[in-house]
Amino acid sequence: MPGALSRRSALSFLGGAMAVAATGGGGWPAAAAERVSGPGAAPGPASGPASRVDTLIGRMTLEEKVSLLHGAKDPHSLGQAGYTPGVPRLGIPPLRLADGPAGVRVARRATALPAPVLLASAFDPALAREYGRAIGREGRALGQDVLLSPMVNLIRAPYAGRNFETFGEDPLLASELVAEEVRGIQGEGLIATVKHFALNNQEHERESIDVVVDERTMRETELPGFEAAVRAGAGAVMGAYNKVNGAFAGESEPLLTGVLREDWGFDGWVMTDWHAAHSTAAALGAGLDMEMPDSKYFGAALLRAVADGAVPEAEVDRAAGRVLTVMDRFGLLDGGAPPRPGRDPGAGARTALKVATAGGILLRNEHGTLPLTGPAARSIAVVGPAGSIPFVSGGGSAHVVPDHAASPLEAMRERAGKGARVEYALGEDVFGKKLPAAALSPATGLEERKVAAGKSWSHDGTLTVAEADEWTFVLHFSGPPAGRPKVLLDGEELFPFRPGLGEYFTGGFLSAAPDGLAVRRAAVALTAGKHRLKVTAKGGGEGLTFRLRRTTSATRAADVDKAVRAARAAHSVVLFAHEDATEGRDRTTIALPGHQNALIAAVTTANPRTTVVLNTSSCTSMPWLDRTGAVLQMYYPGQEGAAATTALLFGDANPSGRLTQSFPVSDDRHPMAKDPRRYPGVNGREEYSEGIRVGYRWYDAEDVRPLFPFGHGLSYTTFAYAGLRLRRRGSGLEAVFTVRNTGRRAGAEVAQVYVGPSPELPLDQAERALAGFRRVHLRPGEARQVTVRVAARTLSSWDTERQGWVLGTGRRTVEVGSSSRDPRLRGRIEVRHGGLGRSWPEAPSAVAEVSSAVAAFAEDGYASMARVQLMAHASIEASTKERRADRPFR
């Protein structure tokens, strides 16, 4: 192997190889070779790309180097989120950076994939890679170079507005899925950006909240997903908005340099979240490389700082070199990048359908309510606005304009076929009804009002209310948010401009009317009598169309009455319930918004053969649960959601999704409840005092019954487990067991392996923690032996005194089952130091051994796995001790 790998590159390489082995990936030498040579690989030897980058840095002016470190305006914008101009005279191309948690967000149509939380529900790493490939291929086809995804922050607070964009509450599951998605994205030549580093677990005060967390909690819960993405070769990392233990995440040297680069060997670049920079010298010195989307701190201010001596030019070179190194890995500097493919909407749609179908979770199914067959499939009442309007995606940076999207009502009518009766009732009006002319004085219509370009229009009159009531005013308008009409009721602005970027985080289900007009809502308690209503509107440069509507107790009662009549007249009911989430805002409750609980209670009373389909972002309380026949969780299912939902309802596909988050019974029975210091924080400070007990671990520790546990999901068939055998594999273990399909339908089971605490480790530990899983497809009557490997790392805890991972030895309980609360098999096994040995070599010799092991592997194509693991652990421990000696994490 020409040249020599640096110690950091060796560690990165070994970590990637170990990650492949730990997750049970086959063909270790091939997988490791991909880590070295593929698009997601570490930089090559000094004689190749490294020297090319060094040469470029040497030829660039300071201004040119700085231009790579901040965003700029794209002269040929494709509607993407960010842009850097490159250096044309040196052949350095521009970079276009697009949002993409669930598809590529540009000003063009693209494949709207299901939300990542629905992908995660399939518990299928191979599907996560396919999902990544679909986004990667389409991103390049749409002219993008960098994808601002995936997001791997854990679901910690049930209220977090972006829970639908991530994978769940368990660090092992998130790690395995994010690694495969990164490999899929970058395998298509698109640079992946894992975000938000770190601890961005809520939207409330996200730009200022100070997350106070101990190192062990962080290492064992939030950071493993990021580490897995780095091991998979992620080219970029996006820093979080929030502070971590007093310092902004984008200025945290312990995070950006200590953990990310020195501990994990990350050699890509770190960018800010949008408008999340706060300094020049401090941020650059801490390890931040790029400011987005503009140049407030890393533009002229950085040039001045270098000129003044406040920032060494070497730090600019370092940051620019990191950006160029990744660009070179992806063939962007030497013309080695493959030609951009054409868009393939059909392929994207097939992946979207596959993911939505695999991720759908059947939470409840009493008395064979589902699948809809026979009379149940021939007489159906569809209820709810999300039944007639496709619910595609959440709002904010996850919103994608789909190629197409059918409504569930359309899909169900087509599936039911001729002669079937599929009726529809609105149930709850989310877009409002016309203001009655009799209530307005003067009786100027506020429905479909048009204001020509350059013109103004106003209404100043009286709104008369017959009796005290809650009115929800709904404003529909065309054009940008800043140009919407101003509506004053009794002198108060009904739709004030949202602060920060909140006004622009739109998308999702409720933010646009069926005809495309943007929508804002305001609920107001009105007294009986007269109220002054003043509306002013300006046509701007392109004209304005708007309408003002409302819902009241009377209109809501009428809608519910129609839904009840439809339910009584049908054999079966499919009621679509919704909750619309977006970046920039947290939920205030886990209850369904509006008056949907009352609607569901009324409909299920009228017809107990009601299936509730949930298009929600996260967990939901269900006070009506016992009245329902079935509950199907579909989250935000993407553009093929109607087809996937219909296939699951009618039994054309067998539900196989599993919950990646615990569903609490109510707002006062979850880890964040009753402690504002945990959420949403007090005086700008949020404490992760639950420690490692995130998600289901808290429910176990506190002996609290969730509504539905982590890992839960039903099927139209049944599965039996038998024959658990446990055996040691090095310092890890293997669980071998048999799963049999005991029903009459083909289906997929997600077998989950949980491991109990170590009796020899004097640290707080989870009662059970997910240690592995396997999705198994079985025909009726088919049985299959399943082997789930549990890595030593999974059996270890972070020891803050030793500054490293410590194996949890001793006799440990292993449970195998279909959820965290449904163990089918149980065994015990003695965990002890195996292939890794009880004592590791001293640091100096370990480092030398790592280099020789890597060189031998590169030349021979194989190496002793135990030996490589030994070297990696020893070197990592040495590196950690060396750094921690003078820079402890705070």
Short mmCIF file of N, CA and C in Angstrom, two decimals, residues 1 4-18 35-36 40-45 227 230-231 233-234 253-270 284-289 314 317-319 321-323 325-326 329 846-852 854 871-872 875-880 882-883 887:
data_model
loop_
_atom_site.label_atom_id
_atom_site.label_comp_id
_atom_site.label_asym_id
_atom_site.label_seq_id
_atom_site.Cartn_x
_atom_site.Cartn_y
_atom_site.Cartn_z
N MET A 1 0.87 -1.19 0.00
CA MET A 1 0.00 0.00 0.00
C MET A 1 0.90 1.23 0.00
N ALA A 4 1.37 6.02 3.82
CA ALA A 4 1.03 5.51 5.13
C ALA A 4 -0.24 6.18 5.61
N LEU A 5 -1.14 5.39 6.18
CA LEU A 5 -2.34 5.98 6.77
C LEU A 5 -1.97 6.69 8.05
N SER A 6 -2.61 7.82 8.28
CA SER A 6 -2.41 8.51 9.55
C SER A 6 -3.06 7.70 10.65
N ARG A 7 -2.66 7.96 11.88
CA ARG A 7 -3.28 7.28 13.03
C ARG A 7 -4.78 7.51 13.05
N ARG A 8 -5.19 8.74 12.72
CA ARG A 8 -6.62 9.05 12.72
C ARG A 8 -7.35 8.27 11.64
N SER A 9 -6.75 8.18 10.42
CA SER A 9 -7.38 7.43 9.34
C SER A 9 -7.44 5.95 9.69
N ALA A 10 -6.39 5.44 10.35
CA ALA A 10 -6.40 4.04 10.73
C ALA A 10 -7.53 3.75 11.69
N LEU A 11 -7.70 4.64 12.66
CA LEU A 11 -8.79 4.46 13.61
C LEU A 11 -10.13 4.51 12.92
N SER A 12 -10.28 5.45 12.00
CA SER A 12 -11.54 5.58 11.27
C SER A 12 -11.82 4.32 10.48
N PHE A 13 -10.78 3.81 9.81
CA PHE A 13 -10.92 2.59 9.02
C PHE A 13 -11.32 1.41 9.90
N LEU A 14 -10.60 1.24 11.01
CA LEU A 14 -10.88 0.12 11.88
C LEU A 14 -12.26 0.22 12.50
N GLY A 15 -12.65 1.43 12.86
CA GLY A 15 -13.98 1.61 13.43
C GLY A 15 -15.04 1.21 12.45
N GLY A 16 -14.87 1.57 11.17
CA GLY A 16 -15.85 1.20 10.16
C GLY A 16 -15.91 -0.30 9.98
N ALA A 17 -14.75 -0.96 9.96
CA ALA A 17 -14.73 -2.41 9.81
C ALA A 17 -15.40 -3.09 10.99
N MET A 18 -15.12 -2.59 12.19
CA MET A 18 -15.73 -3.17 13.38
C MET A 18 -17.23 -2.98 13.38
N ARG A 35 -15.21 0.90 2.57
CA ARG A 35 -14.98 2.05 3.46
C ARG A 35 -13.73 2.82 3.03
N VAL A 36 -12.73 2.10 2.47
CA VAL A 36 -11.50 2.75 2.08
C VAL A 36 -11.62 3.44 0.73
N GLY A 40 -17.93 7.11 0.27
CA GLY A 40 -17.99 7.47 1.67
C GLY A 40 -16.71 7.21 2.41
N ALA A 41 -15.61 7.08 1.69
CA ALA A 41 -14.38 6.61 2.32
C ALA A 41 -13.55 7.73 2.91
N ALA A 42 -12.60 7.33 3.73
CA ALA A 42 -11.61 8.27 4.24
C ALA A 42 -10.71 8.69 3.09
N PRO A 43 -10.01 9.82 3.23
CA PRO A 43 -9.14 10.26 2.15
C PRO A 43 -8.04 9.25 1.88
N GLY A 44 -7.56 9.23 0.66
CA GLY A 44 -6.55 8.27 0.25
C GLY A 44 -5.17 8.67 0.73
N PRO A 45 -4.17 7.94 0.29
CA PRO A 45 -2.80 8.20 0.72
C PRO A 45 -2.31 9.55 0.25
N GLU A 227 -21.96 8.62 15.78
CA GLU A 227 -20.74 7.84 15.60
C GLU A 227 -20.93 6.82 14.48
N VAL A 230 -20.59 8.49 11.18
CA VAL A 230 -19.19 8.78 10.89
C VAL A 230 -18.48 7.51 10.43
N ARG A 231 -18.73 6.40 11.13
CA ARG A 231 -18.11 5.13 10.74
C ARG A 231 -18.54 4.72 9.34
N GLY A 233 -18.96 6.70 6.97
CA GLY A 233 -18.31 7.57 6.01
C GLY A 233 -19.00 8.87 5.70
N ALA A 234 -19.94 9.30 6.53
CA ALA A 234 -20.65 10.56 6.26
C ALA A 234 -19.66 11.68 5.98
N GLU A 253 -15.67 22.86 21.47
CA GLU A 253 -14.44 22.15 21.15
C GLU A 253 -14.46 20.71 21.64
N PRO A 254 -15.00 20.43 22.83
CA PRO A 254 -15.09 19.02 23.24
C PRO A 254 -15.90 18.17 22.27
N LEU A 255 -16.98 18.73 21.69
CA LEU A 255 -17.78 17.97 20.74
C LEU A 255 -17.13 17.92 19.36
N LEU A 256 -16.81 19.08 18.80
CA LEU A 256 -16.39 19.15 17.41
C LEU A 256 -14.98 18.63 17.19
N THR A 257 -14.12 18.80 18.16
CA THR A 257 -12.75 18.32 18.01
C THR A 257 -12.52 17.06 18.84
N GLY A 258 -12.87 17.13 20.13
CA GLY A 258 -12.60 15.99 21.01
C GLY A 258 -13.32 14.73 20.60
N VAL A 259 -14.64 14.77 20.60
CA VAL A 259 -15.42 13.58 20.30
C VAL A 259 -15.40 13.26 18.81
N LEU A 260 -15.78 14.23 18.00
CA LEU A 260 -16.01 13.98 16.58
C LEU A 260 -14.73 13.62 15.84
N ARG A 261 -13.69 14.40 16.04
CA ARG A 261 -12.48 14.20 15.23
C ARG A 261 -11.44 13.31 15.91
N GLU A 262 -11.18 13.57 17.17
CA GLU A 262 -10.12 12.80 17.82
C GLU A 262 -10.60 11.41 18.25
N ASP A 263 -11.80 11.33 18.81
CA ASP A 263 -12.28 10.03 19.25
C ASP A 263 -12.76 9.17 18.09
N TRP A 264 -13.47 9.77 17.15
CA TRP A 264 -14.08 9.00 16.07
C TRP A 264 -13.31 9.06 14.75
N GLY A 265 -12.36 9.96 14.64
CA GLY A 265 -11.59 10.05 13.41
C GLY A 265 -12.32 10.69 12.26
N PHE A 266 -13.31 11.50 12.52
CA PHE A 266 -14.06 12.16 11.44
C PHE A 266 -13.14 13.08 10.64
N ASP A 267 -13.17 12.95 9.32
CA ASP A 267 -12.29 13.77 8.48
C ASP A 267 -13.06 14.58 7.45
N GLY A 268 -14.38 14.72 7.65
CA GLY A 268 -15.17 15.58 6.78
C GLY A 268 -15.26 16.98 7.33
N TRP A 269 -16.30 17.71 6.92
CA TRP A 269 -16.43 19.08 7.42
C TRP A 269 -17.69 19.24 8.25
N VAL A 270 -17.65 20.23 9.13
CA VAL A 270 -18.77 20.55 10.00
C VAL A 270 -19.34 21.89 9.58
N LEU A 284 -14.36 28.74 14.70
CA LEU A 284 -13.37 28.11 13.82
C LEU A 284 -12.34 27.34 14.66
N GLY A 285 -11.91 27.91 15.75
CA GLY A 285 -10.95 27.24 16.60
C GLY A 285 -11.50 25.98 17.24
N ALA A 286 -12.81 25.96 17.49
CA ALA A 286 -13.43 24.79 18.12
C ALA A 286 -13.59 23.64 17.15
N GLY A 287 -13.57 23.93 15.86
CA GLY A 287 -13.72 22.86 14.88
C GLY A 287 -14.82 23.06 13.88
N LEU A 288 -15.50 24.20 13.89
CA LEU A 288 -16.51 24.49 12.88
C LEU A 288 -15.81 24.89 11.58
N ASP A 289 -16.34 24.43 10.44
CA ASP A 289 -15.70 24.69 9.16
C ASP A 289 -16.50 25.57 8.22
N ALA A 314 -3.66 29.26 9.18
CA ALA A 314 -3.61 27.80 9.17
C ALA A 314 -4.98 27.20 9.53
N ASP A 317 -6.97 27.32 6.41
CA ASP A 317 -6.49 26.24 5.53
C ASP A 317 -7.06 24.90 5.97
N ARG A 318 -7.08 24.68 7.28
CA ARG A 318 -7.59 23.42 7.80
C ARG A 318 -9.05 23.22 7.42
N ALA A 319 -9.86 24.25 7.64
CA ALA A 319 -11.28 24.14 7.33
C ALA A 319 -11.51 23.98 5.84
N GLY A 321 -9.45 22.81 3.70
CA GLY A 321 -8.95 21.50 3.32
C GLY A 321 -9.94 20.39 3.61
N ARG A 322 -10.67 20.52 4.70
CA ARG A 322 -11.67 19.51 5.02
C ARG A 322 -12.78 19.49 3.98
N VAL A 323 -13.22 20.66 3.56
CA VAL A 323 -14.25 20.74 2.54
C VAL A 323 -13.74 20.14 1.23
N THR A 325 -11.30 18.04 0.78
CA THR A 325 -11.03 16.61 0.89
C THR A 325 -12.27 15.79 0.60
N VAL A 326 -13.40 16.21 1.16
CA VAL A 326 -14.65 15.50 0.90
C VAL A 326 -15.06 15.65 -0.56
N ARG A 329 -13.10 13.22 -2.51
CA ARG A 329 -13.57 11.84 -2.33
C ARG A 329 -14.72 11.53 -3.26
N ALA A 846 0.36 -0.32 20.84
CA ALA A 846 -0.93 -0.50 20.19
C ALA A 846 -1.04 0.33 18.94
N VAL A 847 -0.55 1.57 19.00
CA VAL A 847 -0.63 2.44 17.84
C VAL A 847 0.18 1.86 16.68
N ALA A 848 1.37 1.36 16.97
CA ALA A 848 2.19 0.77 15.93
C ALA A 848 1.52 -0.47 15.36
N GLU A 849 0.90 -1.26 16.25
CA GLU A 849 0.22 -2.47 15.81
C GLU A 849 -0.94 -2.14 14.88
N VAL A 850 -1.66 -1.05 15.17
CA VAL A 850 -2.77 -0.66 14.31
C VAL A 850 -2.28 -0.41 12.90
N SER A 851 -1.19 0.36 12.77
CA SER A 851 -0.68 0.68 11.44
C SER A 851 -0.30 -0.58 10.69
N SER A 852 0.38 -1.53 11.35
CA SER A 852 0.79 -2.74 10.67
C SER A 852 -0.41 -3.60 10.31
N VAL A 854 -3.45 -2.51 9.60
CA VAL A 854 -4.12 -1.90 8.46
C VAL A 854 -3.35 -2.18 7.18
N MET A 871 -6.45 -4.29 18.34
CA MET A 871 -5.69 -3.08 18.03
C MET A 871 -6.55 -1.84 18.14
N ALA A 872 -7.77 -1.93 17.58
CA ALA A 872 -8.63 -0.75 17.56
C ALA A 872 -8.98 -0.30 18.97
N SER A 875 -5.93 1.22 20.70
CA SER A 875 -5.55 2.53 20.20
C SER A 875 -6.57 3.59 20.56
N ILE A 876 -7.83 3.21 20.50
CA ILE A 876 -8.87 4.17 20.86
C ILE A 876 -8.74 4.55 22.33
N GLU A 877 -8.48 3.53 23.17
CA GLU A 877 -8.33 3.82 24.60
C GLU A 877 -7.12 4.73 24.83
N ALA A 878 -6.04 4.44 24.09
CA ALA A 878 -4.85 5.27 24.24
C ALA A 878 -5.13 6.69 23.81
N SER A 879 -5.81 6.82 22.66
CA SER A 879 -6.13 8.15 22.15
C SER A 879 -7.00 8.92 23.13
N THR A 880 -7.96 8.21 23.69
CA THR A 880 -8.88 8.85 24.62
C THR A 880 -8.16 9.32 25.87
N GLU A 882 -5.05 9.95 26.25
CA GLU A 882 -4.12 11.03 25.90
C GLU A 882 -4.83 12.37 25.83
N ARG A 883 -6.00 12.39 25.17
CA ARG A 883 -6.72 13.66 25.01
C ARG A 883 -7.38 14.09 26.30
N ARG A 887 -7.92 17.66 28.38
CA ARG A 887 -9.12 18.33 27.91
C ARG A 887 -10.35 17.50 28.29
#
